[in-house]
PDB file of C-alpha atoms and ligand atoms in Angstrom:
ATOM      1  CA  MET A   1      -0.094  -0.026  -0.010  1.00 93.00           C
ATOM      2  CA  LEU A   2       3.028   2.451   0.876  1.00 98.00           C
ATOM      3  CA  LYS A   3       5.369   0.746  -1.906  1.00 97.00           C
ATOM      4  CA  GLY A   4       7.087   4.057  -3.047  1.00 96.00           C
ATOM      5  CA  LYS A   5       6.532   6.241  -0.079  1.00 98.00           C
ATOM      6  CA  THR A   6       9.030   7.536   2.518  1.00 98.00           C
ATOM      7  CA  ALA A   7       8.669   7.527   6.256  1.00 98.00           C
ATOM      8  CA  LEU A   8      10.653   9.477   8.497  1.00 98.00           C
ATOM      9  CA  VAL A   9       9.860   8.280  12.398  1.00 98.00           C
ATOM     10  CA  THR A  10      11.756  10.102  15.377  1.00 98.00           C
ATOM     11  CA  GLY A  11      12.856   8.160  18.335  1.00 98.00           C
ATOM     12  CA  SER A  12      12.810   4.897  15.845  1.00 98.00           C
ATOM     13  CA  THR A  13      15.955   3.520  17.524  1.00 96.00           C
ATOM     14  CA  SER A  14      13.752   1.227  20.063  1.00 93.00           C
ATOM     15  CA  GLY A  15      10.054   0.710  21.221  1.00 94.00           C
ATOM     16  CA  ILE A  16       6.767   2.298  19.811  1.00 97.00           C
ATOM     17  CA  GLY A  17       8.903   4.382  16.997  1.00 98.00           C
ATOM     18  CA  LEU A  18      10.169   1.383  15.731  1.00 97.00           C
ATOM     19  CA  GLY A  19       6.864  -0.687  16.176  1.00 97.00           C
ATOM     20  CA  ILE A  20       5.450   2.089  13.735  1.00 98.00           C
ATOM     21  CA  ALA A  21       8.474   1.952  11.604  1.00 98.00           C
ATOM     22  CA  ARG A  22       8.424  -1.816  11.208  1.00 98.00           C
ATOM     23  CA  ALA A  23       4.470  -1.873  10.312  1.00 98.00           C
ATOM     24  CA  LEU A  24       5.094   1.232   7.786  1.00 98.00           C
ATOM     25  CA  ALA A  25       8.006  -0.933   5.750  1.00 98.00           C
ATOM     26  CA  ALA A  26       5.929  -3.921   5.918  1.00 98.00           C
ATOM     27  CA  GLN A  27       3.555  -1.908   3.891  1.00 98.00           C
ATOM     28  CA  GLY A  28       6.592  -0.897   1.753  1.00 98.00           C
ATOM     29  CA  ALA A  29       7.473   2.633   2.400  1.00 98.00           C
ATOM     30  CA  ASN A  30      11.195   3.002   2.602  1.00 98.00           C
ATOM     31  CA  ILE A  31      12.303   4.281   6.135  1.00 98.00           C
ATOM     32  CA  VAL A  32      14.213   6.699   7.743  1.00 98.00           C
ATOM     33  CA  LEU A  33      15.411   5.958  11.265  1.00 98.00           C
ATOM     34  CA  ASN A  34      16.138   8.534  14.072  1.00 98.00           C
ATOM     35  CA  GLY A  35      17.124   7.845  17.480  1.00 98.00           C
ATOM     36  CA  PHE A  36      19.836   7.478  19.962  1.00 97.00           C
ATOM     37  CA  GLY A  37      21.686   4.296  20.731  1.00 92.00           C
ATOM     38  CA  ASP A  38      22.814   1.309  18.152  1.00 91.00           C
ATOM     39  CA  ALA A  39      21.099   1.928  14.883  1.00 95.00           C
ATOM     40  CA  ALA A  40      22.415  -0.783  12.961  1.00 96.00           C
ATOM     41  CA  LYS A  41      19.788  -3.626  14.775  1.00 96.00           C
ATOM     42  CA  PRO A  42      16.957  -1.502  13.607  1.00 97.00           C
ATOM     43  CA  GLN A  43      18.410  -0.902  10.409  1.00 97.00           C
ATOM     44  CA  ALA A  44      18.821  -4.339   9.556  1.00 97.00           C
ATOM     45  CA  ASP A  45      15.039  -5.524  10.805  1.00 95.00           C
ATOM     46  CA  ILE A  46      13.305  -2.604   8.923  1.00 98.00           C
ATOM     47  CA  GLN A  47      15.768  -3.575   5.781  1.00 98.00           C
ATOM     48  CA  ALA A  48      14.688  -7.446   5.995  1.00 97.00           C
ATOM     49  CA  LEU A  49      10.856  -6.527   5.231  1.00 97.00           C
ATOM     50  CA  GLY A  50      12.535  -5.852   1.631  1.00 97.00           C
ATOM     51  CA  VAL A  51      12.364  -1.605   1.504  1.00 98.00           C
ATOM     52  CA  GLU A  52      15.523   0.618   1.995  1.00 98.00           C
ATOM     53  CA  ALA A  53      16.072   2.157   5.747  1.00 98.00           C
ATOM     54  CA  ALA A  54      18.335   5.100   6.339  1.00 98.00           C
ATOM     55  CA  PHE A  55      19.478   6.494   9.834  1.00 98.00           C
ATOM     56  CA  HIS A  56      19.886   9.876  11.230  1.00 98.00           C
ATOM     57  CA  GLY A  57      21.029  10.288  14.215  1.00 98.00           C
ATOM     58  CA  ALA A  58      19.791  13.862  15.057  1.00 98.00           C
ATOM     59  CA  ASP A  59      19.489  15.306  18.644  1.00 98.00           C
ATOM     60  CA  MET A  60      15.386  16.140  18.299  1.00 98.00           C
ATOM     61  CA  SER A  61      16.532  18.770  21.266  1.00 98.00           C
ATOM     62  CA  GLN A  62      18.157  20.510  18.570  1.00 98.00           C
ATOM     63  CA  PRO A  63      16.332  22.800  15.900  1.00 98.00           C
ATOM     64  CA  ALA A  64      19.447  22.589  13.539  1.00 98.00           C
ATOM     65  CA  GLU A  65      20.276  18.863  13.410  1.00 98.00           C
ATOM     66  CA  ILE A  66      16.631  18.509  12.964  1.00 98.00           C
ATOM     67  CA  GLU A  67      16.898  20.783  10.201  1.00 98.00           C
ATOM     68  CA  ALA A  68      20.121  18.426   9.160  1.00 98.00           C
ATOM     69  CA  MET A  69      17.821  15.196   9.372  1.00 98.00           C
ATOM     70  CA  MET A  70      15.049  16.408   6.965  1.00 98.00           C
ATOM     71  CA  LYS A  71      17.780  17.730   4.485  1.00 98.00           C
ATOM     72  CA  PHE A  72      19.568  14.284   4.822  1.00 98.00           C
ATOM     73  CA  ALA A  73      16.147  12.484   4.076  1.00 98.00           C
ATOM     74  CA  ALA A  74      15.095  14.762   1.286  1.00 97.00           C
ATOM     75  CA  ALA A  75      18.893  14.166  -0.740  1.00 98.00           C
ATOM     76  CA  ARG A  76      18.090  10.384   0.430  1.00 97.00           C
ATOM     77  CA  PHE A  77      15.023   9.782  -0.948  1.00 97.00           C
ATOM     78  CA  GLY A  78      13.340  12.842  -2.734  1.00 97.00           C
ATOM     79  CA  ARG A  79      10.677  13.805  -0.265  1.00 96.00           C
ATOM     80  CA  VAL A  80       9.132  12.716   3.250  1.00 98.00           C
ATOM     81  CA  ASP A  81       5.786  11.886   3.389  1.00 98.00           C
ATOM     82  CA  ILE A  82       5.029  10.098   6.260  1.00 99.00           C
ATOM     83  CA  LEU A  83       6.560  12.207   8.831  1.00 99.00           C
ATOM     84  CA  VAL A  84       6.062  10.103  12.356  1.00 99.00           C
ATOM     85  CA  ASN A  85       6.803  12.591  15.533  1.00 99.00           C
ATOM     86  CA  ASN A  86       7.891   9.696  18.065  1.00 98.00           C
ATOM     87  CA  ALA A  87      10.806  10.689  20.093  1.00 98.00           C
ATOM     88  CA  GLY A  88      10.154  11.613  23.567  1.00 97.00           C
ATOM     89  CA  ILE A  89      11.713  11.215  27.161  1.00 96.00           C
ATOM     90  CA  GLN A  90       9.937  11.178  30.599  1.00 95.00           C
ATOM     91  CA  HIS A  91      10.774  12.538  33.980  1.00 95.00           C
ATOM     92  CA  VAL A  92       8.869  11.770  37.187  1.00 95.00           C
ATOM     93  CA  ALA A  93       8.738  14.599  39.833  1.00 97.00           C
ATOM     94  CA  ARG A  94       6.596  16.885  41.658  1.00 98.00           C
ATOM     95  CA  ILE A  95       6.812  20.288  40.420  1.00 98.00           C
ATOM     96  CA  GLU A  96       8.394  22.084  43.353  1.00 98.00           C
ATOM     97  CA  ASP A  97      11.153  19.161  42.862  1.00 98.00           C
ATOM     98  CA  PHE A  98      11.067  19.409  38.919  1.00 98.00           C
ATOM     99  CA  PRO A  99      14.345  20.065  37.526  1.00 98.00           C
ATOM    100  CA  VAL A 100      14.174  23.150  35.476  1.00 98.00           C
ATOM    101  CA  GLU A 101      17.042  21.376  32.502  1.00 98.00           C
ATOM    102  CA  ARG A 102      14.506  18.420  32.448  1.00 98.00           C
ATOM    103  CA  TRP A 103      11.314  20.751  31.868  1.00 98.00           C
ATOM    104  CA  ASP A 104      13.287  21.920  29.294  1.00 98.00           C
ATOM    105  CA  ALA A 105      14.668  18.987  27.884  1.00 98.00           C
ATOM    106  CA  VAL A 106      10.981  17.064  27.991  1.00 98.00           C
ATOM    107  CA  ILE A 107       9.227  20.395  26.183  1.00 98.00           C
ATOM    108  CA  ALA A 108      11.936  20.435  23.476  1.00 98.00           C
ATOM    109  CA  ILE A 109      12.153  16.662  22.391  1.00 98.00           C
ATOM    110  CA  ASN A 110       8.315  15.837  22.986  1.00 98.00           C
ATOM    111  CA  LEU A 111       7.013  18.599  21.785  1.00 98.00           C
ATOM    112  CA  SER A 112       9.020  21.430  20.277  1.00 99.00           C
ATOM    113  CA  SER A 113      10.959  18.971  17.722  1.00 98.00           C
ATOM    114  CA  ALA A 114       7.500  18.222  16.047  1.00 99.00           C
ATOM    115  CA  PHE A 115       6.561  21.787  15.274  1.00 99.00           C
ATOM    116  CA  HIS A 116      10.264  21.722  13.525  1.00 98.00           C
ATOM    117  CA  THR A 117       9.568  18.383  11.678  1.00 99.00           C
ATOM    118  CA  THR A 118       6.547  19.539  10.361  1.00 99.00           C
ATOM    119  CA  ARG A 119       7.266  23.157   9.723  1.00 98.00           C
ATOM    120  CA  LEU A 120      10.453  21.511   7.603  1.00 98.00           C
ATOM    121  CA  ALA A 121       8.108  18.852   5.767  1.00 98.00           C
ATOM    122  CA  LEU A 122       4.606  20.667   4.892  1.00 98.00           C
ATOM    123  CA  PRO A 123       5.752  22.516   1.857  1.00 98.00           C
ATOM    124  CA  THR A 124       7.189  19.614   0.194  1.00 98.00           C
ATOM    125  CA  MET A 125       3.687  17.418   1.331  1.00 98.00           C
ATOM    126  CA  LYS A 126       1.617  20.244   0.099  1.00 98.00           C
ATOM    127  CA  ALA A 127       3.268  20.788  -3.283  1.00 98.00           C
ATOM    128  CA  ALA A 128       2.771  16.770  -3.907  1.00 98.00           C
ATOM    129  CA  ASN A 129      -0.850  17.287  -2.332  1.00 98.00           C
ATOM    130  CA  TRP A 130      -0.214  14.451   0.026  1.00 98.00           C
ATOM    131  CA  GLY A 131       1.342  13.568   2.800  1.00 98.00           C
ATOM    132  CA  ARG A 132       0.299  11.851   6.711  1.00 98.00           C
ATOM    133  CA  ILE A 133       1.723  13.448   9.820  1.00 99.00           C
ATOM    134  CA  ILE A 134       1.290  11.686  12.733  1.00 99.00           C
ATOM    135  CA  ASN A 135       2.103  12.520  16.358  1.00 99.00           C
ATOM    136  CA  VAL A 136       2.598  10.265  18.813  1.00 98.00           C
ATOM    137  CA  ALA A 137       0.989  11.521  21.599  1.00 98.00           C
ATOM    138  CA  SER A 138      -0.043   9.983  24.748  1.00 98.00           C
ATOM    139  CA  VAL A 139      -2.990   9.247  27.358  1.00 98.00           C
ATOM    140  CA  HIS A 140      -1.681  12.374  29.115  1.00 98.00           C
ATOM    141  CA  GLY A 141      -2.587  14.507  26.152  1.00 98.00           C
ATOM    142  CA  LEU A 142      -5.664  13.595  27.352  1.00 98.00           C
ATOM    143  CA  VAL A 143      -5.473  13.268  30.987  1.00 98.00           C
ATOM    144  CA  GLY A 144      -3.254  14.399  33.609  1.00 98.00           C
ATOM    145  CA  SER A 145      -1.132  12.383  36.552  1.00 97.00           C
ATOM    146  CA  ALA A 146       0.696  13.866  39.482  1.00 98.00           C
ATOM    147  CA  GLU A 147       4.512  14.270  39.491  1.00 97.00           C
ATOM    148  CA  LYS A 148       4.636  14.487  35.071  1.00 98.00           C
ATOM    149  CA  SER A 149       4.034  17.911  35.092  1.00 98.00           C
ATOM    150  CA  ALA A 150       6.488  18.777  31.772  1.00 98.00           C
ATOM    151  CA  TYR A 151       5.490  15.691  30.261  1.00 98.00           C
ATOM    152  CA  VAL A 152       1.787  16.682  30.433  1.00 98.00           C
ATOM    153  CA  ALA A 153       1.952  19.591  29.296  1.00 99.00           C
ATOM    154  CA  ALA A 154       4.119  18.262  26.354  1.00 99.00           C
ATOM    155  CA  LYS A 155       1.762  16.065  25.365  1.00 98.00           C
ATOM    156  CA  HIS A 156      -1.428  18.100  25.798  1.00 98.00           C
ATOM    157  CA  GLY A 157       0.629  20.539  23.452  1.00 99.00           C
ATOM    158  CA  ILE A 158       0.976  18.270  20.854  1.00 98.00           C
ATOM    159  CA  VAL A 159      -2.463  17.183  20.974  1.00 99.00           C
ATOM    160  CA  GLY A 160      -2.925  21.056  20.147  1.00 99.00           C
ATOM    161  CA  LEU A 161      -0.351  21.332  17.440  1.00 99.00           C
ATOM    162  CA  THR A 162      -2.394  18.078  15.706  1.00 99.00           C
ATOM    163  CA  LYS A 163      -5.598  19.799  15.605  1.00 99.00           C
ATOM    164  CA  VAL A 164      -4.152  23.208  13.895  1.00 99.00           C
ATOM    165  CA  THR A 165      -1.665  21.085  11.556  1.00 99.00           C
ATOM    166  CA  ALA A 166      -5.294  19.441  10.505  1.00 99.00           C
ATOM    167  CA  LEU A 167      -6.794  22.784  10.442  1.00 98.00           C
ATOM    168  CA  GLU A 168      -4.528  24.357   8.100  1.00 98.00           C
ATOM    169  CA  THR A 169      -3.775  21.038   5.820  1.00 98.00           C
ATOM    170  CA  ALA A 170      -7.906  20.396   5.622  1.00 98.00           C
ATOM    171  CA  THR A 171      -8.705  21.227   2.163  1.00 98.00           C
ATOM    172  CA  SER A 172      -5.123  19.385   0.954  1.00 98.00           C
ATOM    173  CA  GLY A 173      -4.518  15.880   0.378  1.00 98.00           C
ATOM    174  CA  VAL A 174      -2.436  16.286   3.858  1.00 98.00           C
ATOM    175  CA  THR A 175      -3.502  14.579   6.889  1.00 98.00           C
ATOM    176  CA  CYS A 176      -2.322  15.345  10.787  1.00 99.00           C
ATOM    177  CA  ASN A 177      -3.792  13.095  13.440  1.00 99.00           C
ATOM    178  CA  ALA A 178      -2.591  11.906  16.741  1.00 98.00           C
ATOM    179  CA  ILE A 179      -2.113   8.463  18.569  1.00 98.00           C
ATOM    180  CA  CYS A 180      -2.104   8.499  22.045  1.00 98.00           C
ATOM    181  CA  PRO A 181      -1.399   5.298  23.803  1.00 98.00           C
ATOM    182  CA  GLY A 182      -1.865   3.901  27.168  1.00 97.00           C
ATOM    183  CA  TRP A 183       0.930   1.960  29.274  1.00 97.00           C
ATOM    184  CA  VAL A 184       3.363   0.463  26.400  1.00 97.00           C
ATOM    185  CA  LEU A 185       5.892  -2.118  27.953  1.00 94.00           C
ATOM    186  CA  THR A 186       9.031   0.104  26.336  1.00 92.00           C
ATOM    187  CA  PRO A 187      12.230   1.069  27.817  1.00 88.00           C
ATOM    188  CA  LEU A 188      10.702   4.523  28.749  1.00 84.00           C
ATOM    189  CA  VAL A 189       7.980   2.804  31.150  1.00 91.00           C
ATOM    190  CA  GLN A 190      10.054  -0.210  32.035  1.00 92.00           C
ATOM    191  CA  LYS A 191      12.153   3.000  33.994  1.00 91.00           C
ATOM    192  CA  GLN A 192       8.856   3.479  35.872  1.00 89.00           C
ATOM    193  CA  VAL A 193       8.569  -0.131  36.610  1.00 93.00           C
ATOM    194  CA  ASP A 194      11.933  -0.618  37.920  1.00 94.00           C
ATOM    195  CA  ALA A 195      11.538   2.743  40.066  1.00 94.00           C
ATOM    196  CA  LYS A 196       8.099   1.751  41.482  1.00 93.00           C
ATOM    197  CA  ALA A 197       9.825  -2.073  42.312  1.00 95.00           C
ATOM    198  CA  GLU A 198      12.415  -0.022  44.098  1.00 95.00           C
ATOM    199  CA  ALA A 199      10.689   2.106  45.965  1.00 94.00           C
ATOM    200  CA  LEU A 200       8.608  -0.442  47.241  1.00 95.00           C
ATOM    201  CA  THR A 201      10.364  -3.551  47.391  1.00 97.00           C
ATOM    202  CA  ILE A 202       8.633  -5.784  45.199  1.00 97.00           C
ATOM    203  CA  SER A 203       9.099  -7.604  42.530  1.00 96.00           C
ATOM    204  CA  ASN A 204       9.075  -6.813  38.790  1.00 94.00           C
ATOM    205  CA  ASP A 205       5.773  -8.630  38.510  1.00 94.00           C
ATOM    206  CA  GLU A 206       3.938  -7.241  41.428  1.00 96.00           C
ATOM    207  CA  ALA A 207       5.308  -3.492  40.295  1.00 95.00           C
ATOM    208  CA  THR A 208       3.791  -4.332  36.593  1.00 95.00           C
ATOM    209  CA  ARG A 209       0.507  -5.373  38.143  1.00 94.00           C
ATOM    210  CA  LEU A 210       0.688  -2.480  40.451  1.00 95.00           C
ATOM    211  CA  LEU A 211       1.463  -0.019  37.679  1.00 94.00           C
ATOM    212  CA  LEU A 212      -1.529  -1.260  34.769  1.00 96.00           C
ATOM    213  CA  GLY A 213      -3.728  -1.590  38.055  1.00 96.00           C
ATOM    214  CA  GLU A 214      -3.435   2.397  38.690  1.00 94.00           C
ATOM    215  CA  LYS A 215      -4.544   3.113  35.060  1.00 96.00           C
ATOM    216  CA  GLU A 216      -5.694   1.182  32.673  1.00 96.00           C
ATOM    217  CA  PRO A 217      -8.625  -0.959  33.415  1.00 97.00           C
ATOM    218  CA  SER A 218      -7.784  -3.503  30.927  1.00 97.00           C
ATOM    219  CA  LEU A 219      -4.808  -4.954  33.149  1.00 96.00           C
ATOM    220  CA  GLN A 220      -2.700  -5.099  29.342  1.00 96.00           C
ATOM    221  CA  PHE A 221      -0.186  -3.233  27.804  1.00 96.00           C
ATOM    222  CA  THR A 222      -1.274  -1.716  24.212  1.00 97.00           C
ATOM    223  CA  THR A 223       2.091  -3.247  21.626  1.00 96.00           C
ATOM    224  CA  PRO A 224       4.288  -0.846  19.405  1.00 97.00           C
ATOM    225  CA  ALA A 225       2.506  -3.371  16.893  1.00 97.00           C
ATOM    226  CA  GLU A 226      -0.698  -2.700  17.649  1.00 98.00           C
ATOM    227  CA  LEU A 227       0.125   1.329  17.353  1.00 98.00           C
ATOM    228  CA  GLY A 228       2.221   0.391  14.429  1.00 98.00           C
ATOM    229  CA  ASP A 229      -1.417  -0.750  12.775  1.00 98.00           C
ATOM    230  CA  LEU A 230      -3.139   2.533  13.429  1.00 98.00           C
ATOM    231  CA  ALA A 231      -0.369   4.445  11.566  1.00 98.00           C
ATOM    232  CA  VAL A 232      -0.764   2.064   8.493  1.00 98.00           C
ATOM    233  CA  PHE A 233      -4.655   2.828   8.966  1.00 98.00           C
ATOM    234  CA  PHE A 234      -4.529   6.853   8.789  1.00 98.00           C
ATOM    235  CA  CYS A 235      -1.960   6.203   5.670  1.00 98.00           C
ATOM    236  CA  SER A 236      -4.496   3.978   4.231  1.00 98.00           C
ATOM    237  CA  PRO A 237      -7.000   5.464   1.917  1.00 97.00           C
ATOM    238  CA  ALA A 238      -9.636   5.035   4.900  1.00 97.00           C
ATOM    239  CA  GLY A 239      -7.785   7.602   6.365  1.00 98.00           C
ATOM    240  CA  ASN A 240      -8.046  10.397   3.423  1.00 98.00           C
ATOM    241  CA  ASN A 241     -10.365  12.258   5.686  1.00 98.00           C
ATOM    242  CA  VAL A 242      -9.239  11.875   9.279  1.00 98.00           C
ATOM    243  CA  ARG A 243      -8.185  15.100  10.816  1.00 98.00           C
ATOM    244  CA  GLY A 244      -7.416  16.411  13.952  1.00 98.00           C
ATOM    245  CA  VAL A 245      -8.045  13.296  15.626  1.00 98.00           C
ATOM    246  CA  ALA A 246      -6.365  12.480  19.450  1.00 98.00           C
ATOM    247  CA  TRP A 247      -7.095   8.643  19.110  1.00 98.00           C
ATOM    248  CA  ASN A 248      -6.352   6.670  22.093  1.00 96.00           C
ATOM    249  CA  MET A 249      -4.807   3.361  22.595  1.00 98.00           C
ATOM    250  CA  ASP A 250      -5.020   3.293  26.502  1.00 98.00           C
ATOM    251  CA  GLY A 251      -6.631   0.071  27.668  1.00 98.00           C
ATOM    252  CA  GLY A 252     -10.492   2.244  28.914  1.00 98.00           C
ATOM    253  CA  TRP A 253      -7.987   4.756  30.698  1.00 98.00           C
ATOM    254  CA  ALA A 254      -9.115   7.928  29.462  1.00 98.00           C
ATOM    255  CA  ALA A 255     -12.827   6.276  29.789  1.00 97.00           C
ATOM    256  CA  GLN A 256     -12.865   6.609  33.803  1.00 96.00           C
TER     257      GLN A 256
HETATM  258  P1  NAD B 301      11.767   4.446  24.157  1.00 82.43           P
HETATM  259  O1  NAD B 301      12.213   5.225  25.881  1.00 82.43           O
HETATM  260  O2  NAD B 301      11.568   2.936  23.554  1.00 82.43           O
HETATM  261  O3  NAD B 301      12.075   5.259  22.513  1.00 82.43           O
HETATM  262  C1  NAD B 301      12.231   6.438  22.719  1.00 82.43           C
HETATM  263  C2  NAD B 301      13.227   7.086  21.637  1.00 82.43           C
HETATM  264  O4  NAD B 301      13.531   8.341  21.444  1.00 82.43           O
HETATM  265  C3  NAD B 301      14.497   6.087  21.138  1.00 82.43           C
HETATM  266  O5  NAD B 301      14.589   5.551  19.848  1.00 82.43           O
HETATM  267  C4  NAD B 301      15.088   6.800  22.005  1.00 82.43           C
HETATM  268  O6  NAD B 301      16.548   7.154  21.277  1.00 82.43           O
HETATM  269  C5  NAD B 301      14.753   8.195  20.889  1.00 82.43           C
HETATM  270  N1  NAD B 301      15.000   9.547  21.888  1.00 82.43           N
HETATM  271  C6  NAD B 301      14.980   9.659  22.792  1.00 82.43           C
HETATM  272  N2  NAD B 301      15.505  11.197  23.436  1.00 82.43           N
HETATM  273  C7  NAD B 301      16.022  11.890  22.195  1.00 82.43           C
HETATM  274  C8  NAD B 301      16.543  12.958  21.561  1.00 82.43           C
HETATM  275  N3  NAD B 301      16.601  13.844  22.135  1.00 82.43           N
HETATM  276  N4  NAD B 301      16.877  12.750  19.839  1.00 82.43           N
HETATM  277  C9  NAD B 301      16.151  11.670  19.198  1.00 82.43           C
HETATM  278  N5  NAD B 301      15.532  10.539  20.085  1.00 82.43           N
HETATM  279  C10 NAD B 301      15.450  10.441  21.002  1.00 82.43           C
HETATM  280  O7  NAD B 301       9.908   4.964  24.627  1.00 82.43           O
HETATM  281  P2  NAD B 301       8.852   5.059  24.204  1.00 82.43           P
HETATM  282  O8  NAD B 301       8.024   4.202  25.049  1.00 82.43           O
HETATM  283  O9  NAD B 301       8.715   3.725  22.783  1.00 82.43           O
HETATM  284  O10 NAD B 301       7.874   5.901  23.334  1.00 82.43           O
HETATM  285  C11 NAD B 301       8.061   6.786  22.301  1.00 82.43           C
HETATM  286  C12 NAD B 301       7.117   7.612  22.227  1.00 82.43           C
HETATM  287  O11 NAD B 301       5.728   7.132  22.598  1.00 82.43           O
HETATM  288  C13 NAD B 301       7.410   8.870  23.322  1.00 82.43           C
HETATM  289  O12 NAD B 301       6.807   9.700  22.454  1.00 82.43           O
HETATM  290  C14 NAD B 301       6.067   8.662  24.457  1.00 82.43           C
HETATM  291  O13 NAD B 301       6.091  10.054  25.353  1.00 82.43           O
HETATM  292  C15 NAD B 301       5.006   8.316  23.802  1.00 82.43           C
HETATM  293  N6  NAD B 301       4.190   7.006  24.516  1.00 82.43           N
HETATM  294  C16 NAD B 301       4.724   5.912  25.088  1.00 82.43           C
HETATM  295  C17 NAD B 301       4.477   5.314  26.228  1.00 82.43           C
HETATM  296  C18 NAD B 301       4.583   4.032  26.876  1.00 82.43           C
HETATM  297  O14 NAD B 301       3.616   3.546  27.999  1.00 82.43           O
HETATM  298  N7  NAD B 301       5.641   3.604  26.555  1.00 82.43           N
HETATM  299  C19 NAD B 301       2.503   5.608  26.111  1.00 82.43           C
HETATM  300  C20 NAD B 301       2.348   6.646  25.728  1.00 82.43           C
HETATM  301  C21 NAD B 301       3.548   7.625  25.023  1.00 82.43           C
END
C-alpha cells in the first residue's frame, strides 16, 4: 500500500517508534530511522522487510540537527511523505522539585521537535498534495497524572499542534492526527516499573501489576505493533478524511 513512499520516524531505534517503522515498512514504505543507541539492528530489521532504511542520529532537542535530518531525508529519498513525530522522554517529580533543565528537555524533545519537523515537512507534502503527519502523543495528552508536569504539558501541547496542523491542511491531501497510547512496555516504561519495584521493595511482576492497575482498566499493555497498525490505517485511503483526531489506545484509561 505504501510502496514508493518514504516515512521518517523520530525516536525509532527502540520501542513504539520502531514498531511503527516496522508496520510502515511492511506496507512497502522506505524508512528514515532516528534516535540514540545502536541503529545497526533496527536498520537491518527494516531492510529485512524488503525496503530501504536510512538512519540519521539528530538530537531532537536541537533545531539545527532536525533541519539537517530533514535535508538528509530529502537528499536520500526525494521527500518525506509520512512524518511520525515519536521521540520522547519522561521525567517524574513533583513540580516544586522538577529540575528546570529536565522541564526544558521534555518540552524540547516531546513537543518543540514536532513543530520543527512539521514546519520543514509541510511545504513538500503540500506541493505533492499528499502527506501524513502522525504525532505520537499519549493518554497524557488527554488527562493528567501527578508528578508528570512537563510530560503532560508537552503531550497536551502536541494534541493542540495536531489540531492546528489538521486545520491548516484541511483542504489538501495532507492529514495530521495523534495517537494516544496508555501503557506500552518499552524502555521508557520499564524505568518506571523498576523505580516502583525499588521504592516499594517488591518484585518486577508485582510492580508491573500495580502500574497497570492504577490507571489501565484492561490491565494489559498496548503493543508497538498495535500502534503501528493504527499508523498504517491513518496512511491508508480510508484515512483520507480523518483529520485532527487524538485517538487513544489506552485500555480504557481515559474512559474513566
Ligand atoms: P523509548 O525510550 O523506547 O524510545 C524513545 C525513542 O526516542 C528512542 O529511540 C530514543 O533513542 C529516542 N530519543 C530519546 N531522546 C531523543 C532525542 N533527544 N533525540 C532523538 N531521539 C531521541 O520510549 P517509547 O515508550 O517507545 O516512547 C516513544 C513515544 O511514545 C514517546 O513520545 C512517548 O512519550 C510515547 N508514549 C509512550 C508510552 C509508553 O507507555 N511507553 C505511552 C504513551 C506515549
